[in-house]
mmCIF file with all atom_site columns, C-alpha atoms in Angstrom:
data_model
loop_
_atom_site.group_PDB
_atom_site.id
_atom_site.type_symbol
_atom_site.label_atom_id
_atom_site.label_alt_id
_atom_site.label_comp_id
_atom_site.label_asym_id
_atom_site.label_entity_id
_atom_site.label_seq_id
_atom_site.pdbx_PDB_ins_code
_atom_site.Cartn_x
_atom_site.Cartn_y
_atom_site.Cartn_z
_atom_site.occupancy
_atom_site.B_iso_or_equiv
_atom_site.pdbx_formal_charge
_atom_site.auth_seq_id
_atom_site.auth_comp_id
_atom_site.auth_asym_id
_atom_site.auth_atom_id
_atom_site.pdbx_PDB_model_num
ATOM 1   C CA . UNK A 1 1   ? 27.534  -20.390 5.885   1.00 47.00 ? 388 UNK A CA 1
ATOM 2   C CA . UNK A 1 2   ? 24.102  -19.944 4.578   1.00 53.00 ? 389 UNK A CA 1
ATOM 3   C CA . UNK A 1 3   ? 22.978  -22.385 1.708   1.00 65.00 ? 390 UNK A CA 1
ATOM 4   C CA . UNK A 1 4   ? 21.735  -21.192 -1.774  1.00 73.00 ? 391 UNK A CA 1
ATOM 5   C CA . UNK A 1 5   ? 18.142  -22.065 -0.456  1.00 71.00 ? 392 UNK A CA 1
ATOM 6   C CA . UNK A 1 6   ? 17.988  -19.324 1.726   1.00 75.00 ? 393 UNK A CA 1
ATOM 7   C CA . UNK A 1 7   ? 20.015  -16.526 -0.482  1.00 82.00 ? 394 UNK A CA 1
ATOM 8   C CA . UNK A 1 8   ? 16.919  -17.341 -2.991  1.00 88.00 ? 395 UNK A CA 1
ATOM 9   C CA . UNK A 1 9   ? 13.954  -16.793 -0.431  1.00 87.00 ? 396 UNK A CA 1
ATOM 10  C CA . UNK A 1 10  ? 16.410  -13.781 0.522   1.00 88.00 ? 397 UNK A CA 1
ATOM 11  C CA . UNK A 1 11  ? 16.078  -12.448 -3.088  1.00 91.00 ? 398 UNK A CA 1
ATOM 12  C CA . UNK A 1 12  ? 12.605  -13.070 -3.354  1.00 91.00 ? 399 UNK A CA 1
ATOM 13  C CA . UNK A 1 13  ? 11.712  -11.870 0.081   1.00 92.00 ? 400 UNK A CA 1
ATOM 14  C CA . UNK A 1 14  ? 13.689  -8.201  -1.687  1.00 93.00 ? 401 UNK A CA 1
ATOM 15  C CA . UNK A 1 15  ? 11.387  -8.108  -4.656  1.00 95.00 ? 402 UNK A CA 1
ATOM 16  C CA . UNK A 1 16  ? 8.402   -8.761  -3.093  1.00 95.00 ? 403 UNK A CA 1
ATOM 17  C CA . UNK A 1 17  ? 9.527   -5.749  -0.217  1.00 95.00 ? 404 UNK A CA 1
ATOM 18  C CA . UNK A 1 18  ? 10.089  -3.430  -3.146  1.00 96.00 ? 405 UNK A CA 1
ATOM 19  C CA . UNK A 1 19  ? 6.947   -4.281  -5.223  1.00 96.00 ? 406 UNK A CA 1
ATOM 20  C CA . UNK A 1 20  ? 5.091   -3.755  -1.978  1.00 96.00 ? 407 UNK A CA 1
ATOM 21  C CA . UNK A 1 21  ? 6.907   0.059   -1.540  1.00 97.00 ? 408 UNK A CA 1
ATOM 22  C CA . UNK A 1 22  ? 5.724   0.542   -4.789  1.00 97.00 ? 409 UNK A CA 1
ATOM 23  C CA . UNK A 1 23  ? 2.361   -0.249  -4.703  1.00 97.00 ? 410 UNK A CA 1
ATOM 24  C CA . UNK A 1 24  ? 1.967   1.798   -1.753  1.00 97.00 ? 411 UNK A CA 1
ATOM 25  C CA . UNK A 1 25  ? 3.778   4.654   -3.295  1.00 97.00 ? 412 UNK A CA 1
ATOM 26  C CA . UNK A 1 26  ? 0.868   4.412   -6.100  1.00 97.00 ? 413 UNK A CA 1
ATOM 27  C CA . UNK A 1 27  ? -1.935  3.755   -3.287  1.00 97.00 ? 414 UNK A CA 1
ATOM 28  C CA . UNK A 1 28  ? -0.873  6.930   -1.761  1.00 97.00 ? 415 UNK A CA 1
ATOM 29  C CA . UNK A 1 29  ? -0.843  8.768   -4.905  1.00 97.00 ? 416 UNK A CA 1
ATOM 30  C CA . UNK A 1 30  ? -4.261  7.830   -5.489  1.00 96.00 ? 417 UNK A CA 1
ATOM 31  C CA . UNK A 1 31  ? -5.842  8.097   -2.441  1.00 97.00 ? 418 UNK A CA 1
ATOM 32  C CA . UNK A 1 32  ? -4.114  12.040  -2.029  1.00 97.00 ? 419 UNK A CA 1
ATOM 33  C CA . UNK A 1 33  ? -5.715  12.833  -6.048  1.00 96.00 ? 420 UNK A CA 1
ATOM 34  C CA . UNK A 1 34  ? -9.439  11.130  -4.811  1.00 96.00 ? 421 UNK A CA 1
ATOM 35  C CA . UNK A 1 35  ? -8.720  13.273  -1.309  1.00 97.00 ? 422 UNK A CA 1
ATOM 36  C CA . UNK A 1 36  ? -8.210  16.064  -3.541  1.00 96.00 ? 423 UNK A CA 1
ATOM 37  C CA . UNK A 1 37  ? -11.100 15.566  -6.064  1.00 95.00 ? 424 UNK A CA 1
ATOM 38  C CA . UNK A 1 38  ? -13.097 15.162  -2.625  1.00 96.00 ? 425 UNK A CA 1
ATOM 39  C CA . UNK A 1 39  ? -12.223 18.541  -1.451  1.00 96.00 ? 426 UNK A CA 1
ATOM 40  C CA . UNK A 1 40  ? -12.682 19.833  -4.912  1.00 94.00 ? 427 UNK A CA 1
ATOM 41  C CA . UNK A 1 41  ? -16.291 18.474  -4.902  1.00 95.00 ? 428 UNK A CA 1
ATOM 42  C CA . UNK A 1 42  ? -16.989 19.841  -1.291  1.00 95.00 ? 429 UNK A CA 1
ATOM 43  C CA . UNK A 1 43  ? -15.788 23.924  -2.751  1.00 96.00 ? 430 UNK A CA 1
ATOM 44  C CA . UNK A 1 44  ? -18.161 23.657  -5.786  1.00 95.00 ? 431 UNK A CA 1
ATOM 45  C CA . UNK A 1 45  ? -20.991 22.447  -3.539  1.00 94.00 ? 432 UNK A CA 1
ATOM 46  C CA . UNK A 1 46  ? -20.787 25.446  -1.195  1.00 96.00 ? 433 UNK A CA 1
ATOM 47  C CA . UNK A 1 47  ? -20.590 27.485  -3.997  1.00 93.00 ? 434 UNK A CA 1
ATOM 48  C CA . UNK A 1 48  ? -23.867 25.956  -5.441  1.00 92.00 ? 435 UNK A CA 1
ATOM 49  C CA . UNK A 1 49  ? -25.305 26.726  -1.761  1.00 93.00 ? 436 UNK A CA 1
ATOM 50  C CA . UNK A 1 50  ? -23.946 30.305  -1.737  1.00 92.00 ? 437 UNK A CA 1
ATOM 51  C CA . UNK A 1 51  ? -24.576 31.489  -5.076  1.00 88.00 ? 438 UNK A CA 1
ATOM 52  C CA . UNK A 1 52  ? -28.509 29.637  -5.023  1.00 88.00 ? 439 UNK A CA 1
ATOM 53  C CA . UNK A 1 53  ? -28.926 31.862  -2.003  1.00 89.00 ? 440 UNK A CA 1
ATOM 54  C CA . UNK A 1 54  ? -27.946 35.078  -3.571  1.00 85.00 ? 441 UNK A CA 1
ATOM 55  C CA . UNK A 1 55  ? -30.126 34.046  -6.343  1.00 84.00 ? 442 UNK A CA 1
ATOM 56  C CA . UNK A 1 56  ? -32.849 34.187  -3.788  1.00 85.00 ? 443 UNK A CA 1
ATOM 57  C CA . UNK A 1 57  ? -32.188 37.429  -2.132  1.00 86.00 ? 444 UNK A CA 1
ATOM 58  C CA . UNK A 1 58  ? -31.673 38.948  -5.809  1.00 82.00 ? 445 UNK A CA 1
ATOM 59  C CA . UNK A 1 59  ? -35.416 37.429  -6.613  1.00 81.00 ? 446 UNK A CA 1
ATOM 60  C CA . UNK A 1 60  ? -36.778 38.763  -3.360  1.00 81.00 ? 447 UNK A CA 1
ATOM 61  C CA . UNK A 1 61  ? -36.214 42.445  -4.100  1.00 80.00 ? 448 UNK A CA 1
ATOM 62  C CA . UNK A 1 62  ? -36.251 44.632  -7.322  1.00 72.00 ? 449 UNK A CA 1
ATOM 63  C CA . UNK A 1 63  ? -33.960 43.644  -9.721  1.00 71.00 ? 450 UNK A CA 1
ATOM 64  C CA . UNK A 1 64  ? -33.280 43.002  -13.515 1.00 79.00 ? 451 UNK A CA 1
ATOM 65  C CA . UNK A 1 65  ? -33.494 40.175  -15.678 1.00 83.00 ? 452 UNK A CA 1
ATOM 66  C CA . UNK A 1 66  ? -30.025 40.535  -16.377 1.00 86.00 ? 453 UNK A CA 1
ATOM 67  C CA . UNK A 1 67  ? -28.635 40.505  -13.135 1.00 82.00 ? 454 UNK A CA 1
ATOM 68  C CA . UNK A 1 68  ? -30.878 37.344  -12.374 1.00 80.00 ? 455 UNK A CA 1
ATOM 69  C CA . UNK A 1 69  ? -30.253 35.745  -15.779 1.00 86.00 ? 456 UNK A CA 1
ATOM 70  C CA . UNK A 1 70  ? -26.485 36.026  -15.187 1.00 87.00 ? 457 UNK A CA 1
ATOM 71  C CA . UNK A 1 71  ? -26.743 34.163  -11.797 1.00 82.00 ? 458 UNK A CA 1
ATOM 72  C CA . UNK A 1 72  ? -28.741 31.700  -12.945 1.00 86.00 ? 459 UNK A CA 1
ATOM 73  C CA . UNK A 1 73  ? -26.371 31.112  -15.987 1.00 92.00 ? 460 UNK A CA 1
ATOM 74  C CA . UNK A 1 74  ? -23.496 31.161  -13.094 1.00 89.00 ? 461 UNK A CA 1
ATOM 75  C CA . UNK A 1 75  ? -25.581 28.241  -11.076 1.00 90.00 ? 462 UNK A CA 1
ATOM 76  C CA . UNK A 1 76  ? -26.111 26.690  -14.662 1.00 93.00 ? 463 UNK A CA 1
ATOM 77  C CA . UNK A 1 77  ? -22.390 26.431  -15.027 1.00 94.00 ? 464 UNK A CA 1
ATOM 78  C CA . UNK A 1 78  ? -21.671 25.539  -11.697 1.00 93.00 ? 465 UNK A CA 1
ATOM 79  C CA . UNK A 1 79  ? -24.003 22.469  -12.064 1.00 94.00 ? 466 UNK A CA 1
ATOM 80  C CA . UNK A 1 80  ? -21.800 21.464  -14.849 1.00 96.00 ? 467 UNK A CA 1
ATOM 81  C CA . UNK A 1 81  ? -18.676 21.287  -12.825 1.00 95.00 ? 468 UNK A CA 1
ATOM 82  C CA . UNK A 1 82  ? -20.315 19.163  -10.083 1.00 94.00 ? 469 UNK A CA 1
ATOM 83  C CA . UNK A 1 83  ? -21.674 16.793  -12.682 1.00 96.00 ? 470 UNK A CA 1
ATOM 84  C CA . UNK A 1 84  ? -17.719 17.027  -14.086 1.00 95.00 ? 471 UNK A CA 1
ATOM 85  C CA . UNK A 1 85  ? -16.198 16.477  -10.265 1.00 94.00 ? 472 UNK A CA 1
ATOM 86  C CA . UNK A 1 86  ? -18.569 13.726  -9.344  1.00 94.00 ? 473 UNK A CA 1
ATOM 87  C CA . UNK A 1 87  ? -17.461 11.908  -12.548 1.00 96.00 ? 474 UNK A CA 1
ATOM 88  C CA . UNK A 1 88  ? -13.419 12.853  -11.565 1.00 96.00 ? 475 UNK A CA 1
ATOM 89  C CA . UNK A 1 89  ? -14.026 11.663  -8.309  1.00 95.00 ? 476 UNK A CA 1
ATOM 90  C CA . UNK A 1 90  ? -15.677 8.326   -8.876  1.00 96.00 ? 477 UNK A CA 1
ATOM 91  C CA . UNK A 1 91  ? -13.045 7.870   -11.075 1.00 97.00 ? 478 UNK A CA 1
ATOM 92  C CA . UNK A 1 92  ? -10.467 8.298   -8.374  1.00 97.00 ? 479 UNK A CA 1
ATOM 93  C CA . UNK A 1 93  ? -11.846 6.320   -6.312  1.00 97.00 ? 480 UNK A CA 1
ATOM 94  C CA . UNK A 1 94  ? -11.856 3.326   -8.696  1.00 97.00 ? 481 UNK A CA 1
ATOM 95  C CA . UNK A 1 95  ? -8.255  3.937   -9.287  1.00 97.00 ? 482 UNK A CA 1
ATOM 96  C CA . UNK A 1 96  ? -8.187  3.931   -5.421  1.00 97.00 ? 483 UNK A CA 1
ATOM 97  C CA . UNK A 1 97  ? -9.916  0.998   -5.155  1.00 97.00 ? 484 UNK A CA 1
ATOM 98  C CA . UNK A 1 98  ? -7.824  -0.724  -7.980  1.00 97.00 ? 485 UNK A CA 1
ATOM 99  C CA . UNK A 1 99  ? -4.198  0.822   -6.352  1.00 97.00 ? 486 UNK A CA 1
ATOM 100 C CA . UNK A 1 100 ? -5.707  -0.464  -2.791  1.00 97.00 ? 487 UNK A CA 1
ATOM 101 C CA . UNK A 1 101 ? -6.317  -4.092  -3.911  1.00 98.00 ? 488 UNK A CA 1
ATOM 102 C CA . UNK A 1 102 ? -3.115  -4.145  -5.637  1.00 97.00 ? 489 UNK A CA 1
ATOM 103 C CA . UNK A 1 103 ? -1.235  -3.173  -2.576  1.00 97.00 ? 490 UNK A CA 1
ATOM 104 C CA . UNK A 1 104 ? -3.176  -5.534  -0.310  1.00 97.00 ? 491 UNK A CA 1
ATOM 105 C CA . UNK A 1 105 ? -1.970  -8.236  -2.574  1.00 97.00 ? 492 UNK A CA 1
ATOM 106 C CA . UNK A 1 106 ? 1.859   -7.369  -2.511  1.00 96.00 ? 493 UNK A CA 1
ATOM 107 C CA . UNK A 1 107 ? 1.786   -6.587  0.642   1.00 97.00 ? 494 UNK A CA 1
ATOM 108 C CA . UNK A 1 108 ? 0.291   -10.625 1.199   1.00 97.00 ? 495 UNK A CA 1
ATOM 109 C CA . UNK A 1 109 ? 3.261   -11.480 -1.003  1.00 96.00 ? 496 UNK A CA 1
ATOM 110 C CA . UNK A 1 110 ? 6.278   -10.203 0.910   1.00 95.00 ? 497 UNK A CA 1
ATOM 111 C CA . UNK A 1 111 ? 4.487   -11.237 3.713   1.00 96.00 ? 498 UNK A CA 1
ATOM 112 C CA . UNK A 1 112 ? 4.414   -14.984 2.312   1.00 95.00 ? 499 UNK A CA 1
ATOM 113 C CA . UNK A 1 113 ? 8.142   -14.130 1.158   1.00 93.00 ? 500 UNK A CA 1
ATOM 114 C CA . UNK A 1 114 ? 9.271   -13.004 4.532   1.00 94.00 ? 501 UNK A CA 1
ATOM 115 C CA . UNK A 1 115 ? 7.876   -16.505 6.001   1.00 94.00 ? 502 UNK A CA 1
ATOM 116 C CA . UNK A 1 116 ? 9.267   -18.758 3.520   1.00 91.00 ? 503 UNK A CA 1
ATOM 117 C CA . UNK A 1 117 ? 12.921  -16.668 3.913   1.00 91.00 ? 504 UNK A CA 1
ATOM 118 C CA . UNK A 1 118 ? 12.616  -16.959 7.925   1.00 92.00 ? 505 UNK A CA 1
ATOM 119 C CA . UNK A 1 119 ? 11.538  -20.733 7.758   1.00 92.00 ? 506 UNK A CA 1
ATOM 120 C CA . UNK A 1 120 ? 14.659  -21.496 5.348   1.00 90.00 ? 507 UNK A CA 1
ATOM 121 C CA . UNK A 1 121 ? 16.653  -19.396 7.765   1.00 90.00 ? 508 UNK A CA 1
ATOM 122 C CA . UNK A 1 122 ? 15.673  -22.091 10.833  1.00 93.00 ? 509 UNK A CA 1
ATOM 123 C CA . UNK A 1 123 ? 15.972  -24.982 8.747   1.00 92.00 ? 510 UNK A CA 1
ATOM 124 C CA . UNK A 1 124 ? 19.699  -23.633 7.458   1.00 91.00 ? 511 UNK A CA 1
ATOM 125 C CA . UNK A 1 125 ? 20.047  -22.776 11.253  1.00 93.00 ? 512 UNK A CA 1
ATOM 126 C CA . UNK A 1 126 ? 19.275  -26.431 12.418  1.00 95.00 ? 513 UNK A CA 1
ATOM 127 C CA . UNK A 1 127 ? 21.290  -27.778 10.154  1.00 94.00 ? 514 UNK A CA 1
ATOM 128 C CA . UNK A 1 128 ? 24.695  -26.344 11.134  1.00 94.00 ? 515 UNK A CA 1
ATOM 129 C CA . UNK A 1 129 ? 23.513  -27.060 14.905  1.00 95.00 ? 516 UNK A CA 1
ATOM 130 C CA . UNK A 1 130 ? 23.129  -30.839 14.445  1.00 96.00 ? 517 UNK A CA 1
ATOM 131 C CA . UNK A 1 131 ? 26.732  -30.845 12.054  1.00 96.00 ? 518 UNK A CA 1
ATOM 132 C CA . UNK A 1 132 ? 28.089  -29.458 15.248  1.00 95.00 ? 519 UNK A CA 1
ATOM 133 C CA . UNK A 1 133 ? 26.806  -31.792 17.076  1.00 96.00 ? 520 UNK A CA 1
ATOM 134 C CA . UNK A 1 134 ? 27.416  -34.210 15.325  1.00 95.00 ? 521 UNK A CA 1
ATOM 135 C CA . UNK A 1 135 ? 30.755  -32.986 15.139  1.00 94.00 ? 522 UNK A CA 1
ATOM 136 C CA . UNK A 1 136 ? 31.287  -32.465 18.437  1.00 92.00 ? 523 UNK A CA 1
ATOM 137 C CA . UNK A 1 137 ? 30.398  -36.112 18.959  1.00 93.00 ? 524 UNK A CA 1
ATOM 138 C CA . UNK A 1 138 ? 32.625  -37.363 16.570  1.00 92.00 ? 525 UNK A CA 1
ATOM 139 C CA . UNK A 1 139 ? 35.388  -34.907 18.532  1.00 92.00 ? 526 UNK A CA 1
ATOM 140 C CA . UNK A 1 140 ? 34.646  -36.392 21.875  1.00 91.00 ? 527 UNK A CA 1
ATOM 141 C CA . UNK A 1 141 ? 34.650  -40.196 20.589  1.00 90.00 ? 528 UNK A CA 1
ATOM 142 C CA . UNK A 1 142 ? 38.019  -39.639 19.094  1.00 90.00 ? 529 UNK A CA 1
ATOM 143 C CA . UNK A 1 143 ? 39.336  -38.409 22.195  1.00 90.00 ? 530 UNK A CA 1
ATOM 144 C CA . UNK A 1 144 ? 37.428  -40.762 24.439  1.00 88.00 ? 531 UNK A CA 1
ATOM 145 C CA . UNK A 1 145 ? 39.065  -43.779 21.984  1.00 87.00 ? 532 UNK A CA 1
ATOM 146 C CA . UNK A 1 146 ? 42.847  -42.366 22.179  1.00 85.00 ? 533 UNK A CA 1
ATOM 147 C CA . UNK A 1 147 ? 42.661  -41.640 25.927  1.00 85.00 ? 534 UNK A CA 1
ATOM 148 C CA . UNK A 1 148 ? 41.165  -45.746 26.581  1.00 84.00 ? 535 UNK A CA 1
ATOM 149 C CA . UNK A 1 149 ? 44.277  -46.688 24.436  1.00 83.00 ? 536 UNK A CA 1
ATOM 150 C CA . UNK A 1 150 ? 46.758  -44.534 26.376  1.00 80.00 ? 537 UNK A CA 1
ATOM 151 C CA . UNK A 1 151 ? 45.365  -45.927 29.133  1.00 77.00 ? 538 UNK A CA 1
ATOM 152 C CA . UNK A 1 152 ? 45.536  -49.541 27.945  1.00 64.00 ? 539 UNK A CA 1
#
């Protein structure tokens, strides 16, 4: 029969398992949006690369202004969107960090949990050993004391 000390580390040991499922449910989240904002960031700078390029092959022959004006208003706006990804992805990986140090901490928690719950566990375990012993003892003296008087 296990004592009320070890359904409570039992119970607690549950919690702290399901708060640690959920903060890596939310660490994964995070780190697949700052993978994404990563990828993100990579596209726009090959298209800086690629489009600063053709900017230079349109400026090496005969051309118009307006052809160059437009690509340079293109690279212009481009710029802009790195400047907006960088910001995205620093901010994902803050809420990376954040989700990651959150997660470390549960995770130390059920951990803790999972200790306390096994070391009630023994304790409850030694316990109904030594009442069985004990018992056992008592069993064996009983007998031991009738058989002497039968024998008496």
């Amino acid at each position: 029969m296990k004592n009320s000390n070890t359904a409570v580390w039992d119970v607690l040991t549950s919690k702290a398992q399901a708060e640690a499922r959920q903060a890596r449910f939310r660490y994964d989240n995070a780190l697949s949006r700052k993978e994404q904002a990563i990828a993100r960031d990579q596209k726009v700078d090959q298209m800086l690369v690629e489009y600063a390029e053709k900017l230079n092959v349109i400026q090496g022959r005969a051309h118009s202004t307006t052809e160059a004006a437009n690509f340079r208003q293109f690279l212009v706006q481009l710029q802009s969107i790195k400047a907006d990804s960088s910001r995205e992805l620093a901010l994902y990986q803050h809420d990376c960090d954040a989700a990651s140090k959150v997660l470390r901490l549960a995770e130390q928690e059920r951990h803790k949990y999972e200790q306390l719950a096994e070391r009630a566990n023994q304790k409850q375990r030694a316990l109904v050993a030594r009442r069985e012993t004990k018992e056992a003892e008592v069993q064996s003296l009983m007998q031991f004391n009738l058989k002497s008087r039968s024998q008496s």
